CSV table of C-alpha atoms in Angstrom, one decimal:
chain,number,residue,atom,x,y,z
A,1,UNK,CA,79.2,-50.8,43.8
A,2,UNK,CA,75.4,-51.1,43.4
A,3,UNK,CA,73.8,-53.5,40.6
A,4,UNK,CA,70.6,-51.5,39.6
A,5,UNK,CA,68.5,-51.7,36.8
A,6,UNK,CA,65.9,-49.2,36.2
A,7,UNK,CA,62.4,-50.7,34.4
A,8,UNK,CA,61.2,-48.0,32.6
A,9,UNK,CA,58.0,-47.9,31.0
A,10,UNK,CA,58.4,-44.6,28.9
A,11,UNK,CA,56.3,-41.8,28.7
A,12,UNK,CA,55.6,-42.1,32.5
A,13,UNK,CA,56.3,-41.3,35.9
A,14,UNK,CA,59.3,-43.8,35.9
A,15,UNK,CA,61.3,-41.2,34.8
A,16,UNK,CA,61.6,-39.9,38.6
A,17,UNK,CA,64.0,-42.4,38.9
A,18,UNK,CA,67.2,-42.2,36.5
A,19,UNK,CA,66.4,-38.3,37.4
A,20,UNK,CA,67.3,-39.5,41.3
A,21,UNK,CA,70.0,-41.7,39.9
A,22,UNK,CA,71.3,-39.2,38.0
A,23,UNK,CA,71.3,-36.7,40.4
A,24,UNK,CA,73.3,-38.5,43.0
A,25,UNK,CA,75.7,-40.2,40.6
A,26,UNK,CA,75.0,-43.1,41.4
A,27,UNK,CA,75.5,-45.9,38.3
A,28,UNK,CA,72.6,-47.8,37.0
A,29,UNK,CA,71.5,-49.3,33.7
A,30,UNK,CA,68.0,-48.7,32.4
A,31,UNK,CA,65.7,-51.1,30.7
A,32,UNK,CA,63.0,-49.7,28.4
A,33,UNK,CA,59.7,-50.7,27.5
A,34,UNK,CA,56.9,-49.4,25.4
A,35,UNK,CA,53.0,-48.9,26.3
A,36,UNK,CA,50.6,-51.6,24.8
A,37,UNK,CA,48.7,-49.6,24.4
A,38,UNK,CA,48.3,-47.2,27.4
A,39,UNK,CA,49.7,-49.4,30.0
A,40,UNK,CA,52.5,-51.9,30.7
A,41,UNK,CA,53.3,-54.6,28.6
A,42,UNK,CA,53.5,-58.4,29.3
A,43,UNK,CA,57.1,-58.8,29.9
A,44,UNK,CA,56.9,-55.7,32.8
A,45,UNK,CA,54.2,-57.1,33.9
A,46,UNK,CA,55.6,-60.2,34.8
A,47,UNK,CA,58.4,-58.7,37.1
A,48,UNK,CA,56.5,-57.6,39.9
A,49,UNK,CA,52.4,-58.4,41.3
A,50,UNK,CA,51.4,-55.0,40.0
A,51,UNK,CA,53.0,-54.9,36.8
A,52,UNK,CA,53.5,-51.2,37.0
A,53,UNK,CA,56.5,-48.7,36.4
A,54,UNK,CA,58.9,-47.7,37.9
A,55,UNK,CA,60.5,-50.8,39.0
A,56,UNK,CA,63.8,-51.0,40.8
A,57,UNK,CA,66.3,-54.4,40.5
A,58,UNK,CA,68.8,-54.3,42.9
A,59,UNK,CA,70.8,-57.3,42.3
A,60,UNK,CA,73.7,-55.8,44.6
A,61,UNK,CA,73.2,-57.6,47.6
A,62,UNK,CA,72.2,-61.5,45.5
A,63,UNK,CA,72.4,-61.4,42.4
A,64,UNK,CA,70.5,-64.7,41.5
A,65,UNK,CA,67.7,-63.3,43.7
A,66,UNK,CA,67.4,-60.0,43.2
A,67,UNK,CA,65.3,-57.8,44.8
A,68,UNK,CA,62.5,-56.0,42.7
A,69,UNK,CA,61.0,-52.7,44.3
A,70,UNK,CA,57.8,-50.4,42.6
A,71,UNK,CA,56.4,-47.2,43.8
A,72,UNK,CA,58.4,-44.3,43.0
A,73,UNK,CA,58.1,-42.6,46.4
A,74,UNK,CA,59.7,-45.9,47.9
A,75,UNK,CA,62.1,-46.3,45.6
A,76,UNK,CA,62.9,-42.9,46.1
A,77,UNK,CA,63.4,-43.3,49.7
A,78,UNK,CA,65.5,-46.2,49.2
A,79,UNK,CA,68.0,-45.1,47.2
A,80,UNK,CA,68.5,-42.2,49.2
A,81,UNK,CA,69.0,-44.2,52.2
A,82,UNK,CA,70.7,-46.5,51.4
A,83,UNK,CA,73.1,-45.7,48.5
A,84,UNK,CA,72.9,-42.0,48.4
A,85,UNK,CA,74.0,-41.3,52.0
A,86,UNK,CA,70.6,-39.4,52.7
A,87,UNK,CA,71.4,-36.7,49.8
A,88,UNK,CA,68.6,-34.8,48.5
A,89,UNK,CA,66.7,-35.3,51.9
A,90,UNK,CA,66.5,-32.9,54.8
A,91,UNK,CA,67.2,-34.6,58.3
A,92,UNK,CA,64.6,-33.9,61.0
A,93,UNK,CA,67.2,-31.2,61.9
A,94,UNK,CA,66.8,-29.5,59.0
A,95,UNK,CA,64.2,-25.8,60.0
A,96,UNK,CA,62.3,-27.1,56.6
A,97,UNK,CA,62.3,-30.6,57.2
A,98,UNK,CA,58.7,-30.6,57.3
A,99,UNK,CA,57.9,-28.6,54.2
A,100,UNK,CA,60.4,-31.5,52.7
A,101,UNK,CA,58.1,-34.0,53.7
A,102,UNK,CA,54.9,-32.6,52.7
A,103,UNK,CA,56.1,-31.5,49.4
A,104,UNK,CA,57.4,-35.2,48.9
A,105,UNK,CA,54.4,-37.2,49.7
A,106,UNK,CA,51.8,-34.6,47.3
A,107,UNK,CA,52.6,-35.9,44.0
A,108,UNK,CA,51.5,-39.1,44.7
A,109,UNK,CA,49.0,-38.0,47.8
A,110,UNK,CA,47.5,-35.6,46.0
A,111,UNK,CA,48.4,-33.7,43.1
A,112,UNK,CA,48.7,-37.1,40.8
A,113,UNK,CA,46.1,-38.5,41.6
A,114,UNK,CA,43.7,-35.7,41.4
A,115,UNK,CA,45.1,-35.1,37.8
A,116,UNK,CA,44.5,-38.5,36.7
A,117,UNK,CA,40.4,-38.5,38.2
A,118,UNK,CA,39.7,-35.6,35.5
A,119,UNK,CA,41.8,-37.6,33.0
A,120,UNK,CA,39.4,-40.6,34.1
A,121,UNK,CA,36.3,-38.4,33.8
A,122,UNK,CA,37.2,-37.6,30.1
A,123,UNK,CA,38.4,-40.6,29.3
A,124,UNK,CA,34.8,-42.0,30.2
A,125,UNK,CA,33.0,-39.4,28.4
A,126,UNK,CA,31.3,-37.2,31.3
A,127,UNK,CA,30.3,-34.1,30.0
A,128,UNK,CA,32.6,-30.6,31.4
A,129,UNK,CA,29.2,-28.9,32.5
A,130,UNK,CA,28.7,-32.2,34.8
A,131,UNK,CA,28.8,-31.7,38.4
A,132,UNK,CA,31.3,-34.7,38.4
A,133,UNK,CA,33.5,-33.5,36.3
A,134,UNK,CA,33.7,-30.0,37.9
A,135,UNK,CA,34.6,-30.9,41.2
A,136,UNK,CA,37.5,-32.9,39.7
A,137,UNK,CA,38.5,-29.7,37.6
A,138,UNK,CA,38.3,-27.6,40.7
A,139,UNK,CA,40.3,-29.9,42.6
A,140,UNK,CA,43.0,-29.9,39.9
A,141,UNK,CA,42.9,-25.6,40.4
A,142,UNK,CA,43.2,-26.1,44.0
A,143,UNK,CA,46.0,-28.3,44.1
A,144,UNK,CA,47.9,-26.7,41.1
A,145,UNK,CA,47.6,-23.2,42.8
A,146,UNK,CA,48.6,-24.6,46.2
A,147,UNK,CA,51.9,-25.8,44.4
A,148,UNK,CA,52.0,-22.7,42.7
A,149,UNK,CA,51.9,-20.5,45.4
A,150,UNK,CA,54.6,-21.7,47.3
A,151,UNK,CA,56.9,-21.7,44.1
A,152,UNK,CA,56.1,-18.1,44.0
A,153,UNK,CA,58.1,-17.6,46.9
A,154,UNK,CA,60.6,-20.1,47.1
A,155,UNK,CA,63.4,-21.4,44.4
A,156,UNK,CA,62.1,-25.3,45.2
A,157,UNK,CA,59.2,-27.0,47.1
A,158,UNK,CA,61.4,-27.6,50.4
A,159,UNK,CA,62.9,-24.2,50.5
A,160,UNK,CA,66.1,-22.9,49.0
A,161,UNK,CA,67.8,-26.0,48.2
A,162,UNK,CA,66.6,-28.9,45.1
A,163,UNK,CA,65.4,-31.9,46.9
A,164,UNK,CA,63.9,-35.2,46.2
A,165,UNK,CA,60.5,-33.8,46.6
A,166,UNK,CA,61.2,-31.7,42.9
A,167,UNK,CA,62.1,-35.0,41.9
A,168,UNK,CA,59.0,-36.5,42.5
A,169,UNK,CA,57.0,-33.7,41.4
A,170,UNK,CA,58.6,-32.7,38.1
A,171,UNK,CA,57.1,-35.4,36.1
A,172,UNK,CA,53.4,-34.2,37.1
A,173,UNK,CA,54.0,-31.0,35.5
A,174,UNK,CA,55.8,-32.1,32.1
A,175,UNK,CA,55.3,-35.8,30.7
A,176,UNK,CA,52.2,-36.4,32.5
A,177,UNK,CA,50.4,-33.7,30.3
A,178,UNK,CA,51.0,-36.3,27.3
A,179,UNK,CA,47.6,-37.9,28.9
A,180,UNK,CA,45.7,-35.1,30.7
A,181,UNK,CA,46.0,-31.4,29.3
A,182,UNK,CA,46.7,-28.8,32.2
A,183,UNK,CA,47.7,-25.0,30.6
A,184,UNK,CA,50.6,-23.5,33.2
A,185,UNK,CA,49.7,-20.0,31.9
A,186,UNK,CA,47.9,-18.7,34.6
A,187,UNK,CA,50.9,-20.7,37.1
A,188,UNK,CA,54.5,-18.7,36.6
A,189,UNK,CA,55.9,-20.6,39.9
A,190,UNK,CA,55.6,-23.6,38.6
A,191,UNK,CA,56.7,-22.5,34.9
A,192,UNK,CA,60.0,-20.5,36.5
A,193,UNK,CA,60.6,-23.7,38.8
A,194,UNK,CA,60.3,-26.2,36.0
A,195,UNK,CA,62.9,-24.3,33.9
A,196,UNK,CA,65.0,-24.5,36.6
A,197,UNK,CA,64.4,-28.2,37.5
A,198,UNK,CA,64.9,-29.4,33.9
A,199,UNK,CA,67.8,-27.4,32.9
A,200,UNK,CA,69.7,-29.8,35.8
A,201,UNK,CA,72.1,-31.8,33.6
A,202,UNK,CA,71.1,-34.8,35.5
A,203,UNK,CA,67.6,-34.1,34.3
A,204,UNK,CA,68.5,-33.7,30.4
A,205,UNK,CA,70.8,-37.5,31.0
A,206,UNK,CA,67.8,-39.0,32.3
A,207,UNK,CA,65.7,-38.0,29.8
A,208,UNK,CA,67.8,-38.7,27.0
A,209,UNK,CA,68.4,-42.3,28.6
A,210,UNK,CA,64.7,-43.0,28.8
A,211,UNK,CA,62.5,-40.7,27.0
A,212,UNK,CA,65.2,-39.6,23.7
A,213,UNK,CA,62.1,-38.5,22.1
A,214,UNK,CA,60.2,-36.7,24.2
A,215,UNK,CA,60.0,-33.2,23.2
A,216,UNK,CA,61.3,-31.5,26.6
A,217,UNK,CA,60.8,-27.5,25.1
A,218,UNK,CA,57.2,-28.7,24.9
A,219,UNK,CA,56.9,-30.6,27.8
A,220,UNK,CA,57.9,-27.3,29.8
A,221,UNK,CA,55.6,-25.0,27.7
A,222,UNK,CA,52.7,-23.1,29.7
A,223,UNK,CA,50.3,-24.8,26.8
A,224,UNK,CA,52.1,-28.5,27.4
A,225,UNK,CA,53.4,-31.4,25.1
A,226,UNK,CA,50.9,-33.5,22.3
A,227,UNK,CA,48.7,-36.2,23.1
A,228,UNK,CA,50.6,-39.3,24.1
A,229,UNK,CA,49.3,-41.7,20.8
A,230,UNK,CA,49.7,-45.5,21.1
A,231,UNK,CA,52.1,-46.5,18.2
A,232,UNK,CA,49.4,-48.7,17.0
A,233,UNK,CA,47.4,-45.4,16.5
A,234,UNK,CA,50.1,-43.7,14.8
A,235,UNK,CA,50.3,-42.9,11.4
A,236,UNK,CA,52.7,-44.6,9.0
């Protein structure tokens, strides 16, 4: 049986992975860790040279040496490979194997981190009417309608059937809004799809494993969830 321990830093796109997990049945425990005060702490940091979420231990194979694994998209791969006999991936056989693959690498290619350069932009105070600003917001259109359009005509990003690349993408659309506001109104793909994706009981485990507090109704609303607030910010 496998020995993996999920390191989660909540409110993040770590959550991809007990959704994976989840999903496949495969067993896993989950250690959770807070934002100080937007990013990692110290004892994440210390597992691994980037110090980032998520962040896989897989301690079946030695477990006095374990061995640690970040990115999501690699862990993702991984898991699927090698303990979740290739489940929620199409084989090169597959007619849509290639929209699989294209659909799994956006998130991270793409759509993520174009969503995080406008989040940058605000975050360092350039004005909306700024030239820089507005080809980072049009860039978010275009990639947001791109998804959007093929949603409109298909039940998941790789065709008929739920895949890992609506595991990878979900997150983009829900949590990440916590940190950059992105209205869905105008987007009813996406807003049928994630009703759809986060119905999945596999979804609602995972969530309640690593986000319990996460509002997922408002996380899945056209207008989006609050502002993610540091706990040190918070009121008493």
């Amino acid at each position: 049986m496998a020995k993996l321990t999920v390191h989660h830093l909540q409110v993040g796109q770590g959550e991809r992975i007990p959704f994976l997990l989840e999903e496949l049945g495969i067993p896993y425990e989950i250690k959770l860790y807070q934002r100080s005060p937007f990013l990692s702490p110290p004892e994440l940091k210390e597992k691994h040279p980037m110090g980032a979420s998520p962040l896989l231990e897989d301690a079946t194979s030695n477990p006095e040496n374990p061995l640690f694994l970040a990115e999501s998209g690699a862990i993702v791969d991984y898991v699927i490979n090698k303990y979740g006999s290739g489940r929620l991936a199409l084989p090169p056989s597959h007619p849509n194997y290639a929209d699989y693959l294209y659909w799994l690498h956006f998130s991270n290619g793409n759509l993520q981190p174009t969503i995080f350069r406008r989040f940058q932009a605000r975050l360092f105070g350039i004005d909306s009417q700024d030239p820089r600003y507005q080809g980072t917001d049009e860039r978010v259109k275009k990639a947001v309608g791109h998804l959007n359009n093929r949603l409109e005509s298909n039940d998941y990003l790789a065709g008929d059937e739920f895949t890992a690349a609506d595991v990878m993408t979900t997150w983009c659309f829900t949590t990440i809004r916590r940190f950059e506001p992105l209205d869905l109104t105008e987007y009813p793909g996406i807003l049928a799809w994630l009703k759809r994706v986060t119905a999945r009981p596999a979804y609602q485990r995972a969530m309640k494993k690593g986000d319990p507090d996460e509002d997922l109704e408002a996380s899945i609303s056209a207008t989006g969830p609050p502002r993610f607030v540091p706990k040190s910010e918070q009121k008493l």
